[in-house]
PDB file of N, CA and C in Angstrom:
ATOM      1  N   UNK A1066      -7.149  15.648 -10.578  1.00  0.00           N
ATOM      2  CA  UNK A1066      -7.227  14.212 -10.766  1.00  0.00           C
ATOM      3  C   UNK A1066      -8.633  13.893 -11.278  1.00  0.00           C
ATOM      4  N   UNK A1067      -8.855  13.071 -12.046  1.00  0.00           N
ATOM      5  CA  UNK A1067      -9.898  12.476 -12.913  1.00  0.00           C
ATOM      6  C   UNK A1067     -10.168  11.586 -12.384  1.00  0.00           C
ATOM      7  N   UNK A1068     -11.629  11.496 -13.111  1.00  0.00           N
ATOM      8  CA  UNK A1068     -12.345   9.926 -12.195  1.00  0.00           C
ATOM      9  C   UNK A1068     -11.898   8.685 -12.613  1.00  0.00           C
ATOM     10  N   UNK A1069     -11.521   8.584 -13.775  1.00  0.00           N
ATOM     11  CA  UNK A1069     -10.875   7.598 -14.074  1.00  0.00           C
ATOM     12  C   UNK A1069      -9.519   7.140 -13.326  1.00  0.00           C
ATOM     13  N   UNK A1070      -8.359   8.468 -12.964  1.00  0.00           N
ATOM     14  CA  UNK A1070      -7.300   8.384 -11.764  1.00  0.00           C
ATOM     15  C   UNK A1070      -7.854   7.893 -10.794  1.00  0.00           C
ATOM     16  N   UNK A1071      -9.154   8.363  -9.929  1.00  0.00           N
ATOM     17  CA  UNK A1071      -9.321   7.679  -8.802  1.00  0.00           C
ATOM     18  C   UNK A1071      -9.311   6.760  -8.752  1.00  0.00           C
ATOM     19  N   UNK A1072     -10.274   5.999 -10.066  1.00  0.00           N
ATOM     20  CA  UNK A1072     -10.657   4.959  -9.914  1.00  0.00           C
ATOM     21  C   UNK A1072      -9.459   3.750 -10.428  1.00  0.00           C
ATOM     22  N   UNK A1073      -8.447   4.011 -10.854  1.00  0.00           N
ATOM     23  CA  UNK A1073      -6.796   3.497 -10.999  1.00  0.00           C
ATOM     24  C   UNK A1073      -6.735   3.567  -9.235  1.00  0.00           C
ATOM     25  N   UNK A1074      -6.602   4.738  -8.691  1.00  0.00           N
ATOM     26  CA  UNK A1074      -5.650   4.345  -7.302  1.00  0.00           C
ATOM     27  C   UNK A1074      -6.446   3.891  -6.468  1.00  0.00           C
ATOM     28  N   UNK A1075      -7.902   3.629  -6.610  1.00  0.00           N
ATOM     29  CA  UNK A1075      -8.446   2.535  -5.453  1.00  0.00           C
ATOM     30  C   UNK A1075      -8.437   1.189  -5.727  1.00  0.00           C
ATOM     31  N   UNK A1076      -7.795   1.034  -7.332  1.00  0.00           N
ATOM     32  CA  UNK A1076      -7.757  -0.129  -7.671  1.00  0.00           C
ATOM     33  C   UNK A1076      -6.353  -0.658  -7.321  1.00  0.00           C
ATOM     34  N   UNK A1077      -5.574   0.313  -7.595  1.00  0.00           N
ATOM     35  CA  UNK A1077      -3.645   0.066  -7.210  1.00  0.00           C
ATOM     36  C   UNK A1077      -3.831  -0.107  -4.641  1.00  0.00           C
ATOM     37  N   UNK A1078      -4.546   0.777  -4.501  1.00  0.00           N
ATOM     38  CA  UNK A1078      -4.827   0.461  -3.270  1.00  0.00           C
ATOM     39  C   UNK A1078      -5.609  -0.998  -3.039  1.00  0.00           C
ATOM     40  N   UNK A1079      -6.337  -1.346  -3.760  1.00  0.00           N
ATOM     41  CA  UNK A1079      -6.941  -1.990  -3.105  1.00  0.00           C
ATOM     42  C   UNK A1079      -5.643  -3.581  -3.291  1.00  0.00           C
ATOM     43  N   UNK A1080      -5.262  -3.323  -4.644  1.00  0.00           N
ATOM     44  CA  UNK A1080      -4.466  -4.488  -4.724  1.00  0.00           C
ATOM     45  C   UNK A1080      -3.182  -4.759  -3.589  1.00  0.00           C
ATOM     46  N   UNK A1081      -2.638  -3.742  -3.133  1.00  0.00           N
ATOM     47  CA  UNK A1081      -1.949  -3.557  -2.951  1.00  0.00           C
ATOM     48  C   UNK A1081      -1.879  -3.636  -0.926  1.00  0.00           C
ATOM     49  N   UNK A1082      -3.312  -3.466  -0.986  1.00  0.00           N
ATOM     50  CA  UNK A1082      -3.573  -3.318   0.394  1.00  0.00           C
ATOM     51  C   UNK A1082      -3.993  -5.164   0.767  1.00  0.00           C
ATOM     52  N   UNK A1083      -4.478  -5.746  -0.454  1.00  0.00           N
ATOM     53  CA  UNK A1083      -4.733  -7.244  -0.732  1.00  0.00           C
ATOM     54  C   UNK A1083      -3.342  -8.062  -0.230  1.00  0.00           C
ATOM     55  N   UNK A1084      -2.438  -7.629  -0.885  1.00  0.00           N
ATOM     56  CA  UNK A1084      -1.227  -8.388  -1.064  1.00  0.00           C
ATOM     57  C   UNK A1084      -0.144  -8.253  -0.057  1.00  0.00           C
ATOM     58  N   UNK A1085      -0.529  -7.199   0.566  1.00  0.00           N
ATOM     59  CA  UNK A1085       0.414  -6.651   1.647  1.00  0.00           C
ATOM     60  C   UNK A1085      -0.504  -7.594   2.828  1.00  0.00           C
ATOM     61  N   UNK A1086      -1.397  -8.103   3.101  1.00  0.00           N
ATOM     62  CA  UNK A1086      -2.282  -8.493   3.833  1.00  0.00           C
ATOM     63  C   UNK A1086      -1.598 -10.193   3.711  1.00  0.00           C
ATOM     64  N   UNK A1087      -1.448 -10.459   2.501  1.00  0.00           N
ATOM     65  CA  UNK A1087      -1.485 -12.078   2.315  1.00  0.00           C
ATOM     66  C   UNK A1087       0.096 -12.154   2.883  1.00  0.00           C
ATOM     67  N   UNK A1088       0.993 -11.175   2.331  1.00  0.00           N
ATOM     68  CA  UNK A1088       2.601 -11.307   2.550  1.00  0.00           C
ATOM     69  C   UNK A1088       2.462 -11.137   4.363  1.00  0.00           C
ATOM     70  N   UNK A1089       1.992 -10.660   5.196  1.00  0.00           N
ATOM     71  CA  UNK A1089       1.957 -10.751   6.315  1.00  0.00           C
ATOM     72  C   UNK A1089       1.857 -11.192   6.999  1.00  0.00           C
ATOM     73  N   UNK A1090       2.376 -11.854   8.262  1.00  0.00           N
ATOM     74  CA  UNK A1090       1.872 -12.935   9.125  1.00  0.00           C
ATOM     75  C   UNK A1090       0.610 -12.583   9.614  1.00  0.00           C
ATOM     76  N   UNK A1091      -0.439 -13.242   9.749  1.00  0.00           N
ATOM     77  CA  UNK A1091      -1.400 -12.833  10.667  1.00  0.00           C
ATOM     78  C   UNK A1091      -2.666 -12.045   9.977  1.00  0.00           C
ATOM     79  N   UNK A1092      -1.979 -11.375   8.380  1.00  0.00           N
ATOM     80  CA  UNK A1092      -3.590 -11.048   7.694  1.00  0.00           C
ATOM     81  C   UNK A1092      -3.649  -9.753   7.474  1.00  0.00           C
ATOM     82  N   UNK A1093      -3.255  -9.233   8.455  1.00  0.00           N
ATOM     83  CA  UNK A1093      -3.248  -7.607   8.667  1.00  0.00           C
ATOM     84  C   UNK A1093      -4.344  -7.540   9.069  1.00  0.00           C
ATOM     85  N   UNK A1094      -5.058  -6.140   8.853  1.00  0.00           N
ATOM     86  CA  UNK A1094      -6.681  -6.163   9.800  1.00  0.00           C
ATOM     87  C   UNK A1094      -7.678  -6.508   8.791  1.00  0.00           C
ATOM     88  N   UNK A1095      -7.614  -7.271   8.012  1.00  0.00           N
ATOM     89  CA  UNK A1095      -9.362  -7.476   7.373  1.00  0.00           C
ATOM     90  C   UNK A1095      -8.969  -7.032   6.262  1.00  0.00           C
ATOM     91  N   UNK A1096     -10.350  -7.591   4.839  1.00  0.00           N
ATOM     92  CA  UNK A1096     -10.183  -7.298   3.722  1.00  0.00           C
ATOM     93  C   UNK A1096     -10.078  -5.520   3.642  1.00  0.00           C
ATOM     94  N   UNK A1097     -11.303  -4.782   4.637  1.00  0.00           N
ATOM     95  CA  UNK A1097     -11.095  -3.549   4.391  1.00  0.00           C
ATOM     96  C   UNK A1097     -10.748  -2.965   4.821  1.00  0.00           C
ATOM     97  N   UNK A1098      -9.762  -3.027   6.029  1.00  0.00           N
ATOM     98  CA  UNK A1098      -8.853  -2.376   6.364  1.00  0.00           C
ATOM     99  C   UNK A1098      -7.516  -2.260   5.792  1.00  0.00           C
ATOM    100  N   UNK A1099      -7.148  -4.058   5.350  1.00  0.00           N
ATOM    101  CA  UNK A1099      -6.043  -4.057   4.205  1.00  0.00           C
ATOM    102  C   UNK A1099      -6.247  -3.092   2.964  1.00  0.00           C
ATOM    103  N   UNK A1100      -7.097  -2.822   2.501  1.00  0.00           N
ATOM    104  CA  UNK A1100      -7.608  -1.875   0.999  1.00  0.00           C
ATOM    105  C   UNK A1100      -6.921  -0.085   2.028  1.00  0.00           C
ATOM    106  N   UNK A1101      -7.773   0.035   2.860  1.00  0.00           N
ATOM    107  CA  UNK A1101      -7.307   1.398   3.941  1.00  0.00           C
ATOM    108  C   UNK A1101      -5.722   1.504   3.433  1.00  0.00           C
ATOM    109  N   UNK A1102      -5.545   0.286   4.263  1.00  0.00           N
ATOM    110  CA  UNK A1102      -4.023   0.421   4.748  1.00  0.00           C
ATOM    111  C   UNK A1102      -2.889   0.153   2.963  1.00  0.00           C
ATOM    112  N   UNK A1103      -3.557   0.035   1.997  1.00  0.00           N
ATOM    113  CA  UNK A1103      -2.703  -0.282   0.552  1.00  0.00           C
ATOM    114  C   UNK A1103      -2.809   1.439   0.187  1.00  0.00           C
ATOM    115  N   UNK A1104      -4.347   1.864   0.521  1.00  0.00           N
ATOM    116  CA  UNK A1104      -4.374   2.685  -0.169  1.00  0.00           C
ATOM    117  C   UNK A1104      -3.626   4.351   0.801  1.00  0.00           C
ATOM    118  N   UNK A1105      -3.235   4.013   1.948  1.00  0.00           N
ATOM    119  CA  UNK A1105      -2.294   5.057   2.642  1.00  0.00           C
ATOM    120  C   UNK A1105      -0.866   4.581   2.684  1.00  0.00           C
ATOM    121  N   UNK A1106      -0.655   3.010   2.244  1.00  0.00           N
ATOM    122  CA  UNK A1106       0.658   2.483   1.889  1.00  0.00           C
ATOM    123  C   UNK A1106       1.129   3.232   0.771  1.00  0.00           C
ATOM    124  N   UNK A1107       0.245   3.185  -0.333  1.00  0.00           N
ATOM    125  CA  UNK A1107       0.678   3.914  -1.583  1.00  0.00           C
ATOM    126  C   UNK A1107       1.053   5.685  -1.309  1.00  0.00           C
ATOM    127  N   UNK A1108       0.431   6.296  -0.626  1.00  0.00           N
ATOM    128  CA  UNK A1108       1.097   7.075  -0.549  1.00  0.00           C
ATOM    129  C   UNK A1108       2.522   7.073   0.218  1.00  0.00           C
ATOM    130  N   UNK A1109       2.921   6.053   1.386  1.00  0.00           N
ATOM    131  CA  UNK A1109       3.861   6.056   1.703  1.00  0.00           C
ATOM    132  C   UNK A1109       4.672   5.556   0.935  1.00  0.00           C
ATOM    133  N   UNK A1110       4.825   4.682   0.187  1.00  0.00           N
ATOM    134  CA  UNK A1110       5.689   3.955  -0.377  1.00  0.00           C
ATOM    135  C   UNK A1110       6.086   5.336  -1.629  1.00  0.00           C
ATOM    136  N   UNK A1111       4.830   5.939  -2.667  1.00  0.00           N
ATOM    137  CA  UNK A1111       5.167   6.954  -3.157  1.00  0.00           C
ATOM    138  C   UNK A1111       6.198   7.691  -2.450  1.00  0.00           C
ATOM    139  N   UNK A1112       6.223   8.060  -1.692  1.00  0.00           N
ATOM    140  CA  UNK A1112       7.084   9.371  -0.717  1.00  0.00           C
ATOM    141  C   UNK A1112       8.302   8.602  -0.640  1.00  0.00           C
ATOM    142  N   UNK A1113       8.603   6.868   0.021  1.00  0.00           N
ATOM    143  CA  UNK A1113      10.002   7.058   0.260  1.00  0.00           C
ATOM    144  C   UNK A1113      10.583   6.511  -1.518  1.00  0.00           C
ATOM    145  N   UNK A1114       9.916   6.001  -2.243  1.00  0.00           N
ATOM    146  CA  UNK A1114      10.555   6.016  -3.435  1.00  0.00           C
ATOM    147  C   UNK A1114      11.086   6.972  -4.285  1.00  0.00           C
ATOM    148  N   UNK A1115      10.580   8.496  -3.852  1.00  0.00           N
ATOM    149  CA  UNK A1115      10.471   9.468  -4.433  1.00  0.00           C
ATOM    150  C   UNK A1115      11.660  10.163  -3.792  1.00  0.00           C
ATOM    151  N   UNK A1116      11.831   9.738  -2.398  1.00  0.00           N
ATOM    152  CA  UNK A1116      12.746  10.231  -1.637  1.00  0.00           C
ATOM    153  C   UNK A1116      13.926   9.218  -1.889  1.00  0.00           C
ATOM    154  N   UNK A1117      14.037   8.486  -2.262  1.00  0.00           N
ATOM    155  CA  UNK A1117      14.824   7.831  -2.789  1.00  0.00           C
ATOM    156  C   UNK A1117      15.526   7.675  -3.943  1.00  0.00           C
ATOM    157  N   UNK A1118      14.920   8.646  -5.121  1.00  0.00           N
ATOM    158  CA  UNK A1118      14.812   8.626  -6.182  1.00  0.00           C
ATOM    159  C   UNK A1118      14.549   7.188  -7.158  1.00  0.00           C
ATOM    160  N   UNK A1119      14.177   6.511  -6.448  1.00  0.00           N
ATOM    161  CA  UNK A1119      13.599   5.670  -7.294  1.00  0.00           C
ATOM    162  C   UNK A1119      11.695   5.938  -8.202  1.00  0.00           C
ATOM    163  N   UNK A1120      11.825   5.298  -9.263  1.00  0.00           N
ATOM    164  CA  UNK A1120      10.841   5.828 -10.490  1.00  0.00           C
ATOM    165  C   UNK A1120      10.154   4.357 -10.626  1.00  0.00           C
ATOM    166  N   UNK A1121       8.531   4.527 -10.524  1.00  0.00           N
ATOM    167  CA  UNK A1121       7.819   3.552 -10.802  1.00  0.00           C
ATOM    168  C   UNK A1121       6.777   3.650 -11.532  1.00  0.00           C
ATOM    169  N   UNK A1122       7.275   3.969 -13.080  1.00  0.00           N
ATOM    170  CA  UNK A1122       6.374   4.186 -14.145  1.00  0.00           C
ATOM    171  C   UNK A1122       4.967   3.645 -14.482  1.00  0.00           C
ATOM    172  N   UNK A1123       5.028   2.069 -14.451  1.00  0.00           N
ATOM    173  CA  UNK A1123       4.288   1.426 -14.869  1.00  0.00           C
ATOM    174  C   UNK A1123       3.135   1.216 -13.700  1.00  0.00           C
ATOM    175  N   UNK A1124       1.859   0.465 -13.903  1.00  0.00           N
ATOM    176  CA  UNK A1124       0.960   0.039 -12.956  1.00  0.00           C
ATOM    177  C   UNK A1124       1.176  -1.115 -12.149  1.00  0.00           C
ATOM    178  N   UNK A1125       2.165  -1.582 -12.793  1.00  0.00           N
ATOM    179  CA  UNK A1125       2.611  -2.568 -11.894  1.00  0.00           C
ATOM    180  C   UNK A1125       3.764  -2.253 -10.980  1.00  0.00           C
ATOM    181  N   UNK A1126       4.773  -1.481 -11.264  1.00  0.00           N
ATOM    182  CA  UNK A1126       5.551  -0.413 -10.431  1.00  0.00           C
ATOM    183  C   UNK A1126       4.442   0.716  -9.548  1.00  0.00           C
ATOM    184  N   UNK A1127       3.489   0.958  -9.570  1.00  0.00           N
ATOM    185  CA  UNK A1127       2.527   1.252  -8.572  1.00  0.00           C
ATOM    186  C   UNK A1127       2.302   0.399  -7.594  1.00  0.00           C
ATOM    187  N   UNK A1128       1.718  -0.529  -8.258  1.00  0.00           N
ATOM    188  CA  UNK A1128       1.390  -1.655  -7.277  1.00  0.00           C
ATOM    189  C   UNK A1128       2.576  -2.332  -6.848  1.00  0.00           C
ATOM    190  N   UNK A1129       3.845  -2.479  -6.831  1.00  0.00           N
ATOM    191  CA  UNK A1129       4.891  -2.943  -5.881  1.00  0.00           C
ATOM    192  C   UNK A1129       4.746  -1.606  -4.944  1.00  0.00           C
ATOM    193  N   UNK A1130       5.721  -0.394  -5.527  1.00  0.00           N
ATOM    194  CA  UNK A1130       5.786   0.173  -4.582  1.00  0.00           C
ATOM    195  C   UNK A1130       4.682   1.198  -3.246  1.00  0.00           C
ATOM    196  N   UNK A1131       3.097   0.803  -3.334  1.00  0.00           N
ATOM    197  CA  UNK A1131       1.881   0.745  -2.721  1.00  0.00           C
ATOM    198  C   UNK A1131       2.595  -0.356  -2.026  1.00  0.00           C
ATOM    199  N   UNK A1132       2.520  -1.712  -2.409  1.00  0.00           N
ATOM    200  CA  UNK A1132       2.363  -2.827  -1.642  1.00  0.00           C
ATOM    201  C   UNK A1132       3.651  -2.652  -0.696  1.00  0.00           C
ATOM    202  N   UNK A1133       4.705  -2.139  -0.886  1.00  0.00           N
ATOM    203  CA  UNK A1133       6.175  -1.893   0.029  1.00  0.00           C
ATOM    204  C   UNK A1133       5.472  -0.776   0.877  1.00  0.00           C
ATOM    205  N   UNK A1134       4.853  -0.034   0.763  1.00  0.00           N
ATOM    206  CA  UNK A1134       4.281   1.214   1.362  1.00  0.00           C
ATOM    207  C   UNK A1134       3.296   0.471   2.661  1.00  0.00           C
ATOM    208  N   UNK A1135       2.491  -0.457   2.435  1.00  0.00           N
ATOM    209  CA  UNK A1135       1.316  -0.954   2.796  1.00  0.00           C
ATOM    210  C   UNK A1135       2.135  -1.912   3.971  1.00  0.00           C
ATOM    211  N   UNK A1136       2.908  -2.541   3.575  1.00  0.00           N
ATOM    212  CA  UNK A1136       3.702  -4.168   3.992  1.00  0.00           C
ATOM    213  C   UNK A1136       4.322  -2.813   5.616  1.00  0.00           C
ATOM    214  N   UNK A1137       5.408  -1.742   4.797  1.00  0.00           N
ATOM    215  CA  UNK A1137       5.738  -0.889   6.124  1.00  0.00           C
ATOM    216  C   UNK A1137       5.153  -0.598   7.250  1.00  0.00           C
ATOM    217  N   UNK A1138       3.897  -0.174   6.527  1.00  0.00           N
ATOM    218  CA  UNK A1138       2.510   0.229   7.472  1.00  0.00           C
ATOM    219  C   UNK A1138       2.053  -0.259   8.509  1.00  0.00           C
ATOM    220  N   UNK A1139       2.198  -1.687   7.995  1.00  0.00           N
ATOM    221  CA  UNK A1139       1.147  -2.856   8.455  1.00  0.00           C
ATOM    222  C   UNK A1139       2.450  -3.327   9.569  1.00  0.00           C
ATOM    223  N   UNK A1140       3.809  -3.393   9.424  1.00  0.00           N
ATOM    224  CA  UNK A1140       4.731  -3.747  10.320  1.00  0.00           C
ATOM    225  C   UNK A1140       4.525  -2.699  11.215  1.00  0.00           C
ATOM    226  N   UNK A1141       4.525  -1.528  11.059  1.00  0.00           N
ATOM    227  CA  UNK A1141       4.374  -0.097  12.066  1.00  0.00           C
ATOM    228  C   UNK A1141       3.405  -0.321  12.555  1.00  0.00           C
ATOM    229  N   UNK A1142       2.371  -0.658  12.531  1.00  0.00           N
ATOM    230  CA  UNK A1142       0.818  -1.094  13.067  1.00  0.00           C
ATOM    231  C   UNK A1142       0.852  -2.092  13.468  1.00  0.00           C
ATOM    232  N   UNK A1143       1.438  -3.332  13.362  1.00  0.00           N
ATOM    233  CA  UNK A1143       1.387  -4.352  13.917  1.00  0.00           C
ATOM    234  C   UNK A1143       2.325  -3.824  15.689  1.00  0.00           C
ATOM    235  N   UNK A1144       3.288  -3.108  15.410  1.00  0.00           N
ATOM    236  CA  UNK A1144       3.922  -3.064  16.646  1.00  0.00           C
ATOM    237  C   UNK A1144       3.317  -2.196  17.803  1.00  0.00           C
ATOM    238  N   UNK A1145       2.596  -1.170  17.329  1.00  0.00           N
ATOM    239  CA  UNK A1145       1.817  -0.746  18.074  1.00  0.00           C
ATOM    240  C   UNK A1145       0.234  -1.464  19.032  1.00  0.00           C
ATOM    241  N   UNK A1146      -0.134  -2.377  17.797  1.00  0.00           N
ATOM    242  CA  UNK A1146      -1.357  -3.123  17.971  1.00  0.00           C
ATOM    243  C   UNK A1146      -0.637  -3.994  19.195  1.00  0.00           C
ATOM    244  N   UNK A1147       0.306  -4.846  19.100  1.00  0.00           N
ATOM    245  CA  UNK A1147       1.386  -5.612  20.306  1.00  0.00           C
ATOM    246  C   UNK A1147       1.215  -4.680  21.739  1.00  0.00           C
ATOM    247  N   UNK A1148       1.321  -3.182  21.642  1.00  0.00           N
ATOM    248  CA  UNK A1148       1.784  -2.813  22.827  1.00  0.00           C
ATOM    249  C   UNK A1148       0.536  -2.454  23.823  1.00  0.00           C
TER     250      UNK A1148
END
């Protein structure tokens, strides 16, 4: 991976960790924990799309399926943070 790739997936994380934050009740944890949590969303969301066979070519098909990755996360974390 190239620096230029990184610097795409901290940008697809960070958006993604942004938006998953705003779609949430409550915020999620902070601007930089939301960026954390987009940018380990994206790998989840990668995995079940992939496991799904669904295909998200574009950068903006990154950034949905990050932000579905992130939004999961943040529900899985929210229920734990509750207990």
């Amino acid at each position: 991976m190239d620096f230029v790739s990184v610097l795409i997936s901290l940008a697809v994380g960070a958006a993604a960790g942004f938006l998953a934050g705003t779609i949430m009740k409550g915020g999620g944890f902070g601007l930089q924990g939301n960026i954390i949590i987009g940018l380990i969303g994206g790998v989840v969301g990668g995995f079940l799309f992939r496991l799904l066979a669904i295909a998200a070519g574009s950068v903006i098909g990154s950034i949905v399926t990050a932000t579905l990755g992130a939004v999961i996360l943040l529900l899985l974390l929210g229920l734990f943070k509750k207990a």
